[in-house]
C-alpha cells in the first residue's frame, strides 16, 4: 500500500457520459498530480494541485477538469467521454521532499 | 517545457547479465531524476532517484548516473533476475517547491530470459 488511495479501481461507461475519479494523497502530502496512461503508452501529465490550488497544467483536454478539496483529496472529472479516453488514470502525491508516490490507478473503459 | 527521451524501447537480456537504460532531458533547470518500475496493470513504483547535485547513486543491484553537462542519466541493473522484467520509466522534475511536475520518458520494456 503506497498510502495514495484511488477510487474506483475500475470504471466502465458509455461514450458521451461523465465520470469522476477520486484520489486521497498520503497523509501530510499537499500536492496531488494526475496522469493518464493509455494502453502501452507512457505517463502523460494532466494537472497538479497544491493545497487546494491549481499549480501546473499539462496536456489536459477541455472536457477534463479537476479540483482539490480542503481535506486535500482530489477529483478528476471527465465529461463527454470518447473511446480514446479509455486509459489508466493515476494520481500521485508529493511531500515536502522530492518523492512522488503513485496510487494504484483507475482503469477507465469507454464503450 | 521539459522533454525526456528514453532508449531503448525494448531490451532483452539473459539472467545474470547487466541492463542499461538511457535518458536525456531538455531543460537544464531539471533537478530531480527518479526511475520507476511498472508491472502490467500496476502502479509505477519508485526504484531509485538522484538529485542534480549528485553524479551517481547505488542501491544494491541498481545504480543511476547523471551527467548534467550532457543532460543525460542512466539506469544500470546488474545481475538481472526474471523478476526484474517490467517496464521502466525515467523522469525529470523541475522545481522543489509547490509547482513542480514529473515529465516521463516513453518507457523501456525489459525482459530477462532464463
PDB file of N, CA and C in Angstrom, chain A:
ATOM      1  N   UNK A   1       0.844  -1.198   0.000  1.00  0.00           N
ATOM      2  CA  UNK A   1       0.000   0.000   0.000  1.00  0.00           C
ATOM      3  C   UNK A   1       0.883   1.254   0.000  1.00  0.00           C
ATOM      4  N   UNK A   2       0.685   2.098  -1.011  1.00  0.00           N
ATOM      5  CA  UNK A   2       1.542   3.279  -1.158  1.00  0.00           C
ATOM      6  C   UNK A   2       1.103   4.424  -0.263  1.00  0.00           C
ATOM      7  N   UNK A   3      -0.115   4.347   0.242  1.00  0.00           N
ATOM      8  CA  UNK A   3      -0.643   5.453   1.031  1.00  0.00           C
ATOM      9  C   UNK A   3      -1.481   6.409   0.200  1.00  0.00           C
ATOM     10  N   UNK A   4      -1.426   6.263  -1.115  1.00  0.00           N
ATOM     11  CA  UNK A   4      -2.251   7.075  -2.010  1.00  0.00           C
ATOM     12  C   UNK A   4      -3.431   6.203  -2.441  1.00  0.00           C
ATOM     13  N   UNK A   5      -4.633   6.665  -2.181  1.00  0.00           N
ATOM     14  CA  UNK A   5      -5.827   5.865  -2.434  1.00  0.00           C
ATOM     15  C   UNK A   5      -6.611   6.420  -3.605  1.00  0.00           C
ATOM     16  N   UNK A   6      -6.895   5.540  -4.554  1.00  0.00           N
ATOM     17  CA  UNK A   6      -7.688   5.942  -5.714  1.00  0.00           C
ATOM     18  C   UNK A   6      -8.931   5.073  -5.807  1.00  0.00           C
ATOM     19  N   UNK A   7     -10.055   5.732  -6.080  1.00  0.00           N
ATOM     20  CA  UNK A   7     -11.304   5.001  -6.296  1.00  0.00           C
ATOM     21  C   UNK A   7     -12.058   5.607  -7.462  1.00  0.00           C
ATOM     22  N   UNK A   8     -12.825   4.822  -8.221  1.00  0.00           N
ATOM     23  CA  UNK A   8     -12.858   3.361  -8.120  1.00  0.00           C
ATOM     24  C   UNK A   8     -11.644   2.731  -8.803  1.00  0.00           C
ATOM     25  N   UNK A   9     -11.462   1.458  -8.681  1.00  0.00           N
ATOM     26  CA  UNK A   9     -10.353   0.770  -9.354  1.00  0.00           C
ATOM     27  C   UNK A   9     -10.673   0.554 -10.829  1.00  0.00           C
ATOM     28  N   UNK A  10     -11.928   0.268 -11.101  1.00  0.00           N
ATOM     29  CA  UNK A  10     -12.363   0.038 -12.481  1.00  0.00           C
ATOM     30  C   UNK A  10     -13.637   0.821 -12.731  1.00  0.00           C
ATOM     31  N   UNK A  11     -13.779   1.276 -13.969  1.00  0.00           N
ATOM     32  CA  UNK A  11     -14.971   2.032 -14.340  1.00  0.00           C
ATOM     33  C   UNK A  11     -15.257   1.751 -15.811  1.00  0.00           C
ATOM     34  N   UNK A  12     -16.465   1.331 -16.098  1.00  0.00           N
ATOM     35  CA  UNK A  12     -16.894   1.112 -17.475  1.00  0.00           C
ATOM     36  C   UNK A  12     -18.083   2.025 -17.716  1.00  0.00           C
ATOM     37  N   UNK A  13     -18.007   2.807 -18.782  1.00  0.00           N
ATOM     38  CA  UNK A  13     -19.078   3.735 -19.065  1.00  0.00           C
ATOM     39  C   UNK A  13     -19.222   3.918 -20.574  1.00  0.00           C
ATOM     40  N   UNK A  14     -20.301   4.544 -20.965  1.00  0.00           N
ATOM     41  CA  UNK A  14     -20.575   4.709 -22.391  1.00  0.00           C
ATOM     42  C   UNK A  14     -20.059   6.046 -22.901  1.00  0.00           C
ATOM     43  N   UNK A  15     -19.869   6.124 -24.202  1.00  0.00           N
ATOM     44  CA  UNK A  15     -19.456   7.387 -24.805  1.00  0.00           C
ATOM     45  C   UNK A  15     -20.476   8.469 -24.498  1.00  0.00           C
ATOM     46  N   UNK A  16     -19.969   9.678 -24.317  1.00  0.00           N
ATOM     47  CA  UNK A  16     -20.819  10.818 -24.012  1.00  0.00           C
ATOM     48  C   UNK A  16     -21.106  11.026 -22.539  1.00  0.00           C
ATOM     49  N   UNK A  17     -20.780  10.045 -21.726  1.00  0.00           N
ATOM     50  CA  UNK A  17     -21.065  10.125 -20.293  1.00  0.00           C
ATOM     51  C   UNK A  17     -19.996  10.926 -19.552  1.00  0.00           C
ATOM     52  N   UNK A  18     -20.251  11.125 -18.266  1.00  0.00           N
ATOM     53  CA  UNK A  18     -19.349  11.876 -17.388  1.00  0.00           C
ATOM     54  C   UNK A  18     -19.009  11.005 -16.184  1.00  0.00           C
ATOM     55  N   UNK A  19     -17.737  11.005 -15.786  1.00  0.00           N
ATOM     56  CA  UNK A  19     -17.311  10.233 -14.625  1.00  0.00           C
ATOM     57  C   UNK A  19     -16.432  11.091 -13.729  1.00  0.00           C
ATOM     58  N   UNK A  20     -16.324  10.660 -12.481  1.00  0.00           N
ATOM     59  CA  UNK A  20     -15.464  11.332 -11.510  1.00  0.00           C
ATOM     60  C   UNK A  20     -14.546  10.311 -10.872  1.00  0.00           C
ATOM     61  N   UNK A  21     -13.259  10.616 -10.930  1.00  0.00           N
ATOM     62  CA  UNK A  21     -12.256   9.772 -10.294  1.00  0.00           C
ATOM     63  C   UNK A  21     -11.767  10.477  -9.039  1.00  0.00           C
ATOM     64  N   UNK A  22     -11.512   9.681  -8.009  1.00  0.00           N
ATOM     65  CA  UNK A  22     -11.166  10.276  -6.724  1.00  0.00           C
ATOM     66  C   UNK A  22      -9.790   9.817  -6.259  1.00  0.00           C
ATOM     67  N   UNK A  23      -9.093  10.716  -5.579  1.00  0.00           N
ATOM     68  CA  UNK A  23      -7.747  10.422  -5.078  1.00  0.00           C
ATOM     69  C   UNK A  23      -7.566  11.035  -3.706  1.00  0.00           C
ATOM     70  N   UNK A  24      -7.070  10.222  -2.778  1.00  0.00           N
ATOM     71  CA  UNK A  24      -6.678  10.745  -1.467  1.00  0.00           C
ATOM     72  C   UNK A  24      -5.170  10.613  -1.340  1.00  0.00           C
ATOM     73  N   UNK A  25      -4.455  11.715  -1.121  1.00  0.00           N
ATOM     74  CA  UNK A  25      -2.993  11.663  -1.067  1.00  0.00           C
ATOM     75  C   UNK A  25      -2.512  11.027   0.227  1.00  0.00           C
ATOM     76  N   UNK A  26      -1.206  10.762   0.281  1.00  0.00           N
ATOM     77  CA  UNK A  26      -0.588  10.286   1.511  1.00  0.00           C
ATOM     78  C   UNK A  26      -0.792  11.328   2.602  1.00  0.00           C
ATOM     79  N   UNK A  27      -0.890  10.838   3.825  1.00  0.00           N
ATOM     80  CA  UNK A  27      -1.073  11.744   4.948  1.00  0.00           C
ATOM     81  C   UNK A  27       0.061  12.771   4.987  1.00  0.00           C
ATOM     82  N   UNK A  28      -0.300  14.033   5.012  1.00  0.00           N
ATOM     83  CA  UNK A  28       0.685  15.093   5.095  1.00  0.00           C
ATOM     84  C   UNK A  28       1.127  15.673   3.768  1.00  0.00           C
ATOM     85  N   UNK A  29       0.864  14.955   2.656  1.00  0.00           N
ATOM     86  CA  UNK A  29       1.251  15.480   1.341  1.00  0.00           C
ATOM     87  C   UNK A  29       0.223  16.503   0.879  1.00  0.00           C
ATOM     88  N   UNK A  30       0.711  17.647   0.402  1.00  0.00           N
ATOM     89  CA  UNK A  30      -0.185  18.704  -0.030  1.00  0.00           C
ATOM     90  C   UNK A  30      -0.394  18.729  -1.545  1.00  0.00           C
ATOM     91  N   UNK A  31       0.527  18.114  -2.273  1.00  0.00           N
ATOM     92  CA  UNK A  31       0.452  18.134  -3.740  1.00  0.00           C
ATOM     93  C   UNK A  31      -0.177  16.862  -4.280  1.00  0.00           C
ATOM     94  N   UNK A  32      -1.050  17.045  -5.271  1.00  0.00           N
ATOM     95  CA  UNK A  32      -1.665  15.922  -5.972  1.00  0.00           C
ATOM     96  C   UNK A  32      -1.468  16.129  -7.470  1.00  0.00           C
ATOM     97  N   UNK A  33      -1.058  15.074  -8.136  1.00  0.00           N
ATOM     98  CA  UNK A  33      -0.829  15.104  -9.576  1.00  0.00           C
ATOM     99  C   UNK A  33      -1.736  14.058 -10.223  1.00  0.00           C
ATOM    100  N   UNK A  34      -2.219  14.368 -11.415  1.00  0.00           N
ATOM    101  CA  UNK A  34      -2.985  13.398 -12.199  1.00  0.00           C
ATOM    102  C   UNK A  34      -2.229  13.083 -13.493  1.00  0.00           C
ATOM    103  N   UNK A  35      -2.170  11.783 -13.798  1.00  0.00           N
ATOM    104  CA  UNK A  35      -1.518  11.307 -15.016  1.00  0.00           C
ATOM    105  C   UNK A  35      -2.458  10.368 -15.757  1.00  0.00           C
ATOM    106  N   UNK A  36      -2.346  10.374 -17.076  1.00  0.00           N
ATOM    107  CA  UNK A  36      -3.102   9.464 -17.924  1.00  0.00           C
ATOM    108  C   UNK A  36      -2.120   8.519 -18.606  1.00  0.00           C
ATOM    109  N   UNK A  37      -2.457   7.230 -18.604  1.00  0.00           N
ATOM    110  CA  UNK A  37      -1.615   6.247 -19.289  1.00  0.00           C
ATOM    111  C   UNK A  37      -2.505   5.404 -20.195  1.00  0.00           C
ATOM    112  N   UNK A  38      -2.413   5.657 -21.490  1.00  0.00           N
ATOM    113  CA  UNK A  38      -3.152   4.860 -22.451  1.00  0.00           C
ATOM    114  C   UNK A  38      -2.425   3.541 -22.663  1.00  0.00           C
ATOM    115  N   UNK A  39      -3.087   2.581 -23.326  1.00  0.00           N
ATOM    116  CA  UNK A  39      -2.554   1.234 -23.458  1.00  0.00           C
ATOM    117  C   UNK A  39      -1.149   1.254 -24.039  1.00  0.00           C
ATOM    118  N   UNK A  40      -0.223   0.629 -23.316  1.00  0.00           N
ATOM    119  CA  UNK A  40       1.161   0.515 -23.764  1.00  0.00           C
ATOM    120  C   UNK A  40       1.812   1.861 -24.055  1.00  0.00           C
ATOM    121  N   UNK A  41       1.341   2.887 -23.381  1.00  0.00           N
ATOM    122  CA  UNK A  41       1.922   4.212 -23.567  1.00  0.00           C
ATOM    123  C   UNK A  41       2.580   4.694 -22.284  1.00  0.00           C
ATOM    124  N   UNK A  42       3.221   5.843 -22.403  1.00  0.00           N
ATOM    125  CA  UNK A  42       3.844   6.437 -21.230  1.00  0.00           C
ATOM    126  C   UNK A  42       2.833   7.174 -20.377  1.00  0.00           C
ATOM    127  N   UNK A  43       3.353   7.860 -19.388  1.00  0.00           N
ATOM    128  CA  UNK A  43       2.520   8.601 -18.444  1.00  0.00           C
ATOM    129  C   UNK A  43       2.471  10.062 -18.859  1.00  0.00           C
ATOM    130  N   UNK A  44       1.267  10.521 -19.171  1.00  0.00           N
ATOM    131  CA  UNK A  44       1.082  11.903 -19.603  1.00  0.00           C
ATOM    132  C   UNK A  44       0.551  12.737 -18.442  1.00  0.00           C
ATOM    133  N   UNK A  45       1.266  13.794 -18.133  1.00  0.00           N
ATOM    134  CA  UNK A  45       0.876  14.675 -17.039  1.00  0.00           C
ATOM    135  C   UNK A  45      -0.372  15.464 -17.416  1.00  0.00           C
ATOM    136  N   UNK A  46      -1.346  15.475 -16.536  1.00  0.00           N
ATOM    137  CA  UNK A  46      -2.578  16.226 -16.781  1.00  0.00           C
ATOM    138  C   UNK A  46      -2.609  17.534 -15.997  1.00  0.00           C
ATOM    139  N   UNK A  47      -2.505  17.431 -14.664  1.00  0.00           N
ATOM    140  CA  UNK A  47      -2.684  18.623 -13.848  1.00  0.00           C
ATOM    141  C   UNK A  47      -2.138  18.374 -12.447  1.00  0.00           C
ATOM    142  N   UNK A  48      -1.734  19.474 -11.775  1.00  0.00           N
ATOM    143  CA  UNK A  48      -1.255  19.410 -10.405  1.00  0.00           C
ATOM    144  C   UNK A  48      -2.009  20.395  -9.536  1.00  0.00           C
ATOM    145  N   UNK A  49      -2.306  19.978  -8.313  1.00  0.00           N
ATOM    146  CA  UNK A  49      -2.871  20.859  -7.297  1.00  0.00           C
ATOM    147  C   UNK A  49      -1.975  20.854  -6.076  1.00  0.00           C
ATOM    148  N   UNK A  50      -1.898  22.011  -5.450  1.00  0.00           N
ATOM    149  CA  UNK A  50      -1.157  22.135  -4.204  1.00  0.00           C
ATOM    150  C   UNK A  50      -2.043  22.845  -3.195  1.00  0.00           C
ATOM    151  N   UNK A  51      -2.366  22.168  -2.137  1.00  0.00           N
ATOM    152  CA  UNK A  51      -3.153  22.736  -1.046  1.00  0.00           C
ATOM    153  C   UNK A  51      -4.414  23.449  -1.552  1.00  0.00           C
ATOM    154  N   UNK A  52      -5.059  22.827  -2.505  1.00  0.00           N
ATOM    155  CA  UNK A  52      -6.332  23.346  -2.990  1.00  0.00           C
ATOM    156  C   UNK A  52      -6.245  24.226  -4.222  1.00  0.00           C
ATOM    157  N   UNK A  53      -5.026  24.587  -4.628  1.00  0.00           N
ATOM    158  CA  UNK A  53      -4.891  25.481  -5.769  1.00  0.00           C
ATOM    159  C   UNK A  53      -4.216  24.776  -6.940  1.00  0.00           C
ATOM    160  N   UNK A  54      -4.693  25.096  -8.145  1.00  0.00           N
ATOM    161  CA  UNK A  54      -4.048  24.562  -9.330  1.00  0.00           C
ATOM    162  C   UNK A  54      -2.669  25.189  -9.484  1.00  0.00           C
ATOM    163  N   UNK A  55      -1.639  24.367  -9.713  1.00  0.00           N
ATOM    164  CA  UNK A  55      -0.288  24.897  -9.799  1.00  0.00           C
ATOM    165  C   UNK A  55       0.399  24.607 -11.126  1.00  0.00           C
ATOM    166  N   UNK A  56       0.031  23.550 -11.803  1.00  0.00           N
ATOM    167  CA  UNK A  56       0.662  23.234 -13.093  1.00  0.00           C
ATOM    168  C   UNK A  56      -0.342  22.480 -13.936  1.00  0.00           C
ATOM    169  N   UNK A  57      -0.260  22.739 -15.237  1.00  0.00           N
ATOM    170  CA  UNK A  57      -1.195  22.114 -16.156  1.00  0.00           C
ATOM    171  C   UNK A  57      -0.420  21.483 -17.295  1.00  0.00           C
ATOM    172  N   UNK A  58      -0.835  20.299 -17.677  1.00  0.00           N
ATOM    173  CA  UNK A  58      -0.193  19.616 -18.796  1.00  0.00           C
ATOM    174  C   UNK A  58      -1.152  19.539 -19.959  1.00  0.00           C
ATOM    175  N   UNK A  59      -1.139  18.407 -20.642  1.00  0.00           N
ATOM    176  CA  UNK A  59      -1.990  18.222 -21.815  1.00  0.00           C
ATOM    177  C   UNK A  59      -3.386  17.770 -21.432  1.00  0.00           C
ATOM    178  N   UNK A  60      -4.059  18.563 -20.645  1.00  0.00           N
ATOM    179  CA  UNK A  60      -5.388  18.189 -20.193  1.00  0.00           C
ATOM    180  C   UNK A  60      -6.433  18.765 -21.138  1.00  0.00           C
ATOM    181  N   UNK A  61      -7.352  17.902 -21.577  1.00  0.00           N
ATOM    182  CA  UNK A  61      -8.387  18.324 -22.501  1.00  0.00           C
ATOM    183  C   UNK A  61      -9.374  19.251 -21.798  1.00  0.00           C
ATOM    184  N   UNK A  62     -10.054  20.083 -22.584  1.00  0.00           N
ATOM    185  CA  UNK A  62     -11.046  20.986 -22.004  1.00  0.00           C
ATOM    186  C   UNK A  62     -12.221  20.218 -21.415  1.00  0.00           C
ATOM    187  N   UNK A  63     -12.448  19.006 -21.887  1.00  0.00           N
ATOM    188  CA  UNK A  63     -13.534  18.156 -21.357  1.00  0.00           C
ATOM    189  C   UNK A  63     -13.197  17.605 -19.965  1.00  0.00           C
ATOM    190  N   UNK A  64     -11.946  17.757 -19.585  1.00  0.00           N
ATOM    191  CA  UNK A  64     -11.498  17.245 -18.285  1.00  0.00           C
ATOM    192  C   UNK A  64     -11.307  18.415 -17.326  1.00  0.00           C
ATOM    193  N   UNK A  65     -11.613  18.189 -16.062  1.00  0.00           N
ATOM    194  CA  UNK A  65     -11.361  19.206 -15.048  1.00  0.00           C
ATOM    195  C   UNK A  65     -11.034  18.502 -13.745  1.00  0.00           C
ATOM    196  N   UNK A  66     -10.445  19.238 -12.841  1.00  0.00           N
ATOM    197  CA  UNK A  66     -10.081  18.648 -11.558  1.00  0.00           C
ATOM    198  C   UNK A  66     -10.203  19.693 -10.478  1.00  0.00           C
ATOM    199  N   UNK A  67     -10.200  19.232  -9.243  1.00  0.00           N
ATOM    200  CA  UNK A  67     -10.143  20.133  -8.104  1.00  0.00           C
ATOM    201  C   UNK A  67      -9.571  19.381  -6.912  1.00  0.00           C
ATOM    202  N   UNK A  68      -9.098  20.168  -5.957  1.00  0.00           N
ATOM    203  CA  UNK A  68      -8.607  19.610  -4.706  1.00  0.00           C
ATOM    204  C   UNK A  68      -9.373  20.273  -3.579  1.00  0.00           C
ATOM    205  N   UNK A  69      -9.875  19.474  -2.694  1.00  0.00           N
ATOM    206  CA  UNK A  69     -10.761  19.943  -1.637  1.00  0.00           C
ATOM    207  C   UNK A  69      -9.983  20.285  -0.368  1.00  0.00           C
ATOM    208  N   UNK A  70     -10.626  20.976   0.588  1.00  0.00           N
ATOM    209  CA  UNK A  70      -9.933  21.356   1.830  1.00  0.00           C
ATOM    210  C   UNK A  70      -9.329  20.179   2.586  1.00  0.00           C
ATOM    211  N   UNK A  71      -9.917  18.981   2.462  1.00  0.00           N
ATOM    212  CA  UNK A  71      -9.311  17.834   3.149  1.00  0.00           C
ATOM    213  C   UNK A  71      -8.189  17.213   2.314  1.00  0.00           C
ATOM    214  N   UNK A  72      -7.835  17.844   1.213  1.00  0.00           N
ATOM    215  CA  UNK A  72      -6.732  17.522   0.305  1.00  0.00           C
ATOM    216  C   UNK A  72      -7.032  16.395  -0.679  1.00  0.00           C
ATOM    217  N   UNK A  73      -8.182  15.767  -0.584  1.00  0.00           N
ATOM    218  CA  UNK A  73      -8.463  14.787  -1.623  1.00  0.00           C
ATOM    219  C   UNK A  73      -8.768  15.527  -2.916  1.00  0.00           C
ATOM    220  N   UNK A  74      -8.579  14.835  -4.024  1.00  0.00           N
ATOM    221  CA  UNK A  74      -8.757  15.462  -5.326  1.00  0.00           C
ATOM    222  C   UNK A  74      -9.706  14.620  -6.174  1.00  0.00           C
ATOM    223  N   UNK A  75     -10.390  15.290  -7.062  1.00  0.00           N
ATOM    224  CA  UNK A  75     -11.270  14.612  -8.007  1.00  0.00           C
ATOM    225  C   UNK A  75     -10.948  15.056  -9.427  1.00  0.00           C
ATOM    226  N   UNK A  76     -10.942  14.093 -10.323  1.00  0.00           N
ATOM    227  CA  UNK A  76     -10.737  14.367 -11.741  1.00  0.00           C
ATOM    228  C   UNK A  76     -12.048  14.063 -12.447  1.00  0.00           C
ATOM    229  N   UNK A  77     -12.609  15.058 -13.095  1.00  0.00           N
ATOM    230  CA  UNK A  77     -13.886  14.916 -13.788  1.00  0.00           C
ATOM    231  C   UNK A  77     -13.647  14.816 -15.286  1.00  0.00           C
ATOM    232  N   UNK A  78     -14.183  13.770 -15.878  1.00  0.00           N
ATOM    233  CA  UNK A  78     -14.034  13.546 -17.318  1.00  0.00           C
ATOM    234  C   UNK A  78     -15.429  13.555 -17.925  1.00  0.00           C
ATOM    235  N   UNK A  79     -15.658  14.438 -18.885  1.00  0.00           N
ATOM    236  CA  UNK A  79     -17.008  14.547 -19.457  1.00  0.00           C
ATOM    237  C   UNK A  79     -16.983  14.314 -20.961  1.00  0.00           C
ATOM    238  N   UNK A  80     -18.178  14.135 -21.519  1.00  0.00           N
ATOM    239  CA  UNK A  80     -18.344  13.870 -22.966  1.00  0.00           C
ATOM    240  C   UNK A  80     -17.342  12.816 -23.418  1.00  0.00           C
ATOM    241  N   UNK A  81     -17.331  11.719 -22.703  1.00  0.00           N
ATOM    242  CA  UNK A  81     -16.291  10.709 -22.895  1.00  0.00           C
ATOM    243  C   UNK A  81     -16.288  10.129 -24.298  1.00  0.00           C
ATOM    244  N   UNK A  82     -15.084   9.883 -24.783  1.00  0.00           N
ATOM    245  CA  UNK A  82     -14.862   9.277 -26.090  1.00  0.00           C
ATOM    246  C   UNK A  82     -14.113   7.968 -25.902  1.00  0.00           C
ATOM    247  N   UNK A  83     -14.143   7.136 -26.933  1.00  0.00           N
ATOM    248  CA  UNK A  83     -13.451   5.846 -26.848  1.00  0.00           C
ATOM    249  C   UNK A  83     -11.982   6.028 -26.511  1.00  0.00           C
ATOM    250  N   UNK A  84     -11.385   7.084 -27.064  1.00  0.00           N
ATOM    251  CA  UNK A  84      -9.967   7.338 -26.861  1.00  0.00           C
ATOM    252  C   UNK A  84      -9.601   7.769 -25.449  1.00  0.00           C
ATOM    253  N   UNK A  85     -10.594   8.015 -24.626  1.00  0.00           N
ATOM    254  CA  UNK A  85     -10.314   8.386 -23.229  1.00  0.00           C
ATOM    255  C   UNK A  85     -10.074   7.154 -22.367  1.00  0.00           C
ATOM    256  N   UNK A  86     -10.312   5.974 -22.937  1.00  0.00           N
ATOM    257  CA  UNK A  86     -10.052   4.747 -22.197  1.00  0.00           C
ATOM    258  C   UNK A  86      -8.569   4.689 -21.851  1.00  0.00           C
ATOM    259  N   UNK A  87      -8.272   4.515 -20.570  1.00  0.00           N
ATOM    260  CA  UNK A  87      -6.887   4.565 -20.115  1.00  0.00           C
ATOM    261  C   UNK A  87      -6.839   4.245 -18.635  1.00  0.00           C
ATOM    262  N   UNK A  88      -5.609   4.136 -18.136  1.00  0.00           N
ATOM    263  CA  UNK A  88      -5.371   4.097 -16.698  1.00  0.00           C
ATOM    264  C   UNK A  88      -5.116   5.521 -16.250  1.00  0.00           C
ATOM    265  N   UNK A  89      -5.798   5.941 -15.219  1.00  0.00           N
ATOM    266  CA  UNK A  89      -5.583   7.284 -14.675  1.00  0.00           C
ATOM    267  C   UNK A  89      -4.954   7.129 -13.289  1.00  0.00           C
ATOM    268  N   UNK A  90      -3.763   7.695 -13.177  1.00  0.00           N
ATOM    269  CA  UNK A  90      -3.037   7.617 -11.913  1.00  0.00           C
ATOM    270  C   UNK A  90      -3.026   8.968 -11.214  1.00  0.00           C
ATOM    271  N   UNK A  91      -3.082   8.877  -9.922  1.00  0.00           N
ATOM    272  CA  UNK A  91      -2.894  10.025  -9.069  1.00  0.00           C
ATOM    273  C   UNK A  91      -1.582   9.807  -8.324  1.00  0.00           C
ATOM    274  N   UNK A  92      -0.830  10.872  -8.109  1.00  0.00           N
ATOM    275  CA  UNK A  92       0.391  10.795  -7.317  1.00  0.00           C
ATOM    276  C   UNK A  92       0.373  11.925  -6.312  1.00  0.00           C
ATOM    277  N   UNK A  93       0.967  11.683  -5.169  1.00  0.00           N
ATOM    278  CA  UNK A  93       1.105  12.773  -4.211  1.00  0.00           C
ATOM    279  C   UNK A  93       2.580  12.980  -3.896  1.00  0.00           C
ATOM    280  N   UNK A  94       2.877  14.160  -3.439  1.00  0.00           N
ATOM    281  CA  UNK A  94       4.263  14.546  -3.189  1.00  0.00           C
ATOM    282  C   UNK A  94       4.329  15.344  -1.910  1.00  0.00           C
ATOM    283  N   UNK A  95       5.328  15.015  -1.108  1.00  0.00           N
ATOM    284  CA  UNK A  95       5.532  15.736   0.134  1.00  0.00           C
ATOM    285  C   UNK A  95       6.541  16.846  -0.027  1.00  0.00           C
ATOM    286  N   UNK A  96       7.061  17.358   1.064  1.00  0.00           N
ATOM    287  CA  UNK A  96       7.994  18.489   1.024  1.00  0.00           C
ATOM    288  C   UNK A  96       9.349  18.137   0.418  1.00  0.00           C
ATOM    289  N   UNK A  97       9.715  16.871   0.422  1.00  0.00           N
ATOM    290  CA  UNK A  97      10.946  16.455  -0.244  1.00  0.00           C
ATOM    291  C   UNK A  97      10.624  16.124  -1.691  1.00  0.00           C
ATOM    292  N   UNK A  98      11.464  15.334  -2.356  1.00  0.00           N
ATOM    293  CA  UNK A  98      11.284  15.146  -3.781  1.00  0.00           C
ATOM    294  C   UNK A  98      10.303  14.048  -4.164  1.00  0.00           C
ATOM    295  N   UNK A  99      10.092  13.061  -3.324  1.00  0.00           N
ATOM    296  CA  UNK A  99       9.433  11.829  -3.750  1.00  0.00           C
ATOM    297  C   UNK A  99       7.976  11.941  -4.181  1.00  0.00           C
ATOM    298  N   UNK A 100       7.678  11.369  -5.334  1.00  0.00           N
ATOM    299  CA  UNK A 100       6.320  11.259  -5.836  1.00  0.00           C
ATOM    300  C   UNK A 100       5.872   9.812  -5.614  1.00  0.00           C
ATOM    301  N   UNK A 101       4.698   9.625  -5.028  1.00  0.00           N
ATOM    302  CA  UNK A 101       4.161   8.296  -4.780  1.00  0.00           C
ATOM    303  C   UNK A 101       2.841   8.139  -5.522  1.00  0.00           C
ATOM    304  N   UNK A 102       2.741   7.054  -6.274  1.00  0.00           N
ATOM    305  CA  UNK A 102       1.556   6.828  -7.101  1.00  0.00           C
ATOM    306  C   UNK A 102       0.538   5.941  -6.410  1.00  0.00           C
ATOM    307  N   UNK A 103      -0.718   6.214  -6.703  1.00  0.00           N
ATOM    308  CA  UNK A 103      -1.794   5.319  -6.308  1.00  0.00           C
ATOM    309  C   UNK A 103      -1.892   4.159  -7.279  1.00  0.00           C
ATOM    310  N   UNK A 104      -2.827   3.267  -7.029  1.00  0.00           N
ATOM    311  CA  UNK A 104      -2.975   2.061  -7.847  1.00  0.00           C
ATOM    312  C   UNK A 104      -3.719   2.297  -9.151  1.00  0.00           C
ATOM    313  N   UNK A 105      -4.278   3.480  -9.305  1.00  0.00           N
ATOM    314  CA  UNK A 105      -4.889   3.836 -10.580  1.00  0.00           C
ATOM    315  C   UNK A 105      -6.352   3.475 -10.688  1.00  0.00           C
ATOM    316  N   UNK A 106      -7.009   4.142 -11.626  1.00  0.00           N
ATOM    317  CA  UNK A 106      -8.376   3.808 -12.014  1.00  0.00           C
ATOM    318  C   UNK A 106      -8.340   3.440 -13.485  1.00  0.00           C
ATOM    319  N   UNK A 107      -8.819   2.234 -13.786  1.00  0.00           N
ATOM    320  CA  UNK A 107      -8.878   1.822 -15.201  1.00  0.00           C
ATOM    321  C   UNK A 107     -10.235   2.211 -15.752  1.00  0.00           C
ATOM    322  N   UNK A 108     -10.226   3.148 -16.686  1.00  0.00           N
ATOM    323  CA  UNK A 108     -11.465   3.620 -17.309  1.00  0.00           C
ATOM    324  C   UNK A 108     -11.619   2.977 -18.677  1.00  0.00           C
ATOM    325  N   UNK A 109     -12.760   2.364 -18.885  1.00  0.00           N
ATOM    326  CA  UNK A 109     -13.084   1.794 -20.189  1.00  0.00           C
ATOM    327  C   UNK A 109     -14.329   2.487 -20.716  1.00  0.00           C
ATOM    328  N   UNK A 110     -14.222   3.090 -21.871  1.00  0.00           N
ATOM    329  CA  UNK A 110     -15.363   3.760 -22.508  1.00  0.00           C
ATOM    330  C   UNK A 110     -15.824   2.895 -23.667  1.00  0.00           C
ATOM    331  N   UNK A 111     -17.097   2.521 -23.639  1.00  0.00           N
ATOM    332  CA  UNK A 111     -17.625   1.608 -24.671  1.00  0.00           C
ATOM    333  C   UNK A 111     -18.686   2.291 -25.525  1.00  0.00           C
TER     334      UNK A 111
END
